[in-house]
Coordinates of N, CA and C in Angstrom, one line a residue:
M25 N -42.5 12.6 96.1 CA -43.4 12.5 95.0 C -44.7 13.3 95.3
K26 N -45.1 13.8 96.5 CA -46.0 14.4 96.8 C -46.2 15.7 95.8
R27 N -45.3 16.5 95.6 CA -45.4 17.6 94.4 C -45.8 17.1 93.5
V28 N -45.3 15.9 92.7 CA -46.1 15.5 91.6 C -47.7 15.1 91.6
K29 N -47.6 14.3 92.4 CA -49.3 13.9 92.8 C -50.2 15.4 92.9
D30 N -49.6 16.1 93.8 CA -50.4 17.4 94.0 C -50.5 18.2 92.4
D31 N -49.3 18.1 91.8 CA -49.4 18.9 90.5 C -50.4 18.1 89.7
F32 N -50.4 16.9 89.5 CA -51.2 15.8 89.0 C -52.7 16.4 89.0
A33 N -53.1 16.3 90.5 CA -54.5 16.4 90.9 C -54.9 18.1 90.5
E34 N -54.4 19.1 90.6 CA -54.3 20.3 90.4 C -54.9 20.2 88.8
K35 N -54.2 19.9 87.8 CA -53.8 20.0 86.2 C -55.5 19.1 85.9
M36 N -55.6 18.2 86.9 CA -57.0 17.5 86.7 C -58.3 18.2 87.3
N37 N -57.9 19.1 87.9 CA -58.8 19.8 88.8 C -59.9 19.1 89.9
E38 N -59.3 18.2 90.4 CA -59.6 17.4 91.6 C -58.8 17.5 92.5
S39 N -59.5 16.9 93.9 CA -58.5 16.5 95.1 C -57.8 15.4 94.7
V40 N -56.4 15.7 95.2 CA -55.3 14.3 95.3 C -56.0 13.2 95.9
R41 N -56.9 13.5 96.5 CA -57.4 12.4 97.6 C -58.2 11.3 96.4
L42 N -58.7 11.8 95.5 CA -59.5 11.1 94.6 C -58.6 10.0 93.7
Y43 N -57.6 10.0 93.8 CA -56.4 9.3 93.0 C -55.5 8.5 93.7
R44 N -55.3 7.2 93.2 CA -54.2 6.2 93.8 C -53.1 6.3 92.8
F45 N -51.8 6.8 93.4 CA -50.8 6.7 92.4 C -50.1 5.4 92.5
L46 N -49.8 4.8 91.4 CA -49.0 3.3 91.5 C -47.9 3.8 90.5
Y47 N -46.9 2.9 90.7 CA -45.5 2.9 89.8 C -45.2 1.2 89.5
Y48 N -45.5 0.8 88.6 CA -45.1 -1.0 88.4 C -46.1 -1.4 89.6
G49 N -47.6 -1.1 89.7 CA -48.1 -1.8 90.7 C -48.1 -1.5 92.2
E50 N -47.1 -0.8 92.1 CA -46.9 -0.5 93.9 C -47.4 1.1 94.2
R51 N -48.0 1.1 95.2 CA -48.2 2.7 95.5 C -47.5 3.4 95.8
V52 N -47.4 4.7 95.2 CA -46.5 5.7 95.4 C -47.1 6.7 96.8
A53 N -45.9 6.8 97.7 CA -46.0 7.4 99.0 C -45.5 8.8 98.6
D54 N -46.3 9.8 99.4 CA -45.5 11.0 99.4 C -44.0 11.4 99.7
E55 N -43.5 10.6 100.4 CA -42.2 10.6 100.8 C -41.2 9.9 99.7
D56 N -41.7 9.2 98.7 CA -41.1 8.4 97.7 C -40.6 9.6 97.0
T57 N -39.3 9.0 96.4 CA -38.5 9.8 95.3 C -38.2 8.8 94.3
A58 N -37.8 9.5 92.9 CA -37.4 8.9 91.8 C -36.3 7.9 92.1
K59 N -35.3 8.3 92.9 CA -34.3 7.2 93.5 C -35.0 6.1 94.2
T60 N -35.8 6.3 95.2 CA -36.2 5.1 96.1 C -37.3 4.3 95.3
L61 N -37.7 4.9 94.1 CA -38.4 4.0 93.3 C -37.9 3.4 92.0
E62 N -36.6 3.8 91.9 CA -35.3 3.2 91.0 C -36.0 3.6 89.6
I63 N -36.3 5.0 89.5 CA -36.8 5.5 88.3 C -35.5 5.7 87.5
E64 N -34.8 5.5 86.5 CA -33.6 6.0 86.0 C -34.1 7.4 85.2
E65 N -34.7 7.2 84.2 CA -35.1 8.4 83.4 C -36.7 8.1 82.9
L66 N -37.8 9.4 83.0 CA -38.9 9.1 82.9 C -39.2 10.2 81.9
G67 N -39.3 9.6 80.6 CA -39.8 10.8 79.5 C -41.4 11.1 79.7
L68 N -41.7 11.9 79.4 CA -43.6 11.9 79.5 C -43.9 11.2 78.8
D69 N -43.7 10.7 77.5 CA -44.4 10.2 76.5 C -44.4 8.6 77.0
R70 N -43.2 8.1 77.3 CA -43.1 6.9 77.7 C -43.7 6.7 79.4
G71 N -43.3 7.6 80.4 CA -43.8 7.3 81.7 C -45.3 7.4 81.9
V72 N -45.9 8.1 81.5 CA -47.2 8.2 81.4 C -48.2 7.1 80.9
R73 N -48.0 6.6 79.6 CA -48.5 5.5 79.0 C -48.1 4.1 79.4
N74 N -46.5 3.9 79.9 CA -46.3 2.8 80.1 C -45.8 2.2 81.5
T75 N -45.6 3.4 82.4 CA -45.2 2.9 83.6 C -46.3 3.5 84.7
R76 N -47.0 4.5 84.5 CA -48.2 4.8 85.7 C -49.5 4.4 85.1
K77 N -50.3 4.2 86.5 CA -51.6 4.3 86.0 C -52.4 5.3 87.3
W78 N -53.4 5.8 86.8 CA -54.0 6.6 87.6 C -55.5 6.2 87.9
I79 N -55.7 5.7 89.0 CA -57.0 4.8 89.5 C -57.3 5.8 90.3
R80 N -59.1 5.9 90.3 CA -59.6 6.4 91.3 C -60.0 5.4 92.1
P81 N -60.0 5.6 93.4 CA -60.5 4.5 94.6 C -62.1 4.0 94.5
G82 N -62.3 2.7 94.6 CA -63.6 2.3 94.4 C -63.9 2.1 93.0
I83 N -63.3 2.1 92.0 CA -63.4 1.7 90.6 C -62.4 0.4 90.4
N84 N -61.4 0.1 90.8 CA -60.4 -0.9 90.6 C -60.3 -1.8 91.9

C-alpha cells in the first residue's frame, strides 16, 4: 500500500507523514496489500466514501 499512500499524498500536495491511513479502523502499513487487508473489490466511489478515512495526526 506504500504506492497508494504516496500517490494520495502527492495528489494532496503534502507529505505522506501528515496522514494516517486506515481501513475499517485499522492502520494501513506500507507492506499491506489488498489481499492482506481482505479487500475484494474496491471501486473508487465506494472505497473512498465508505471504507477509508484520511486523518491528519493530532486532529483525531
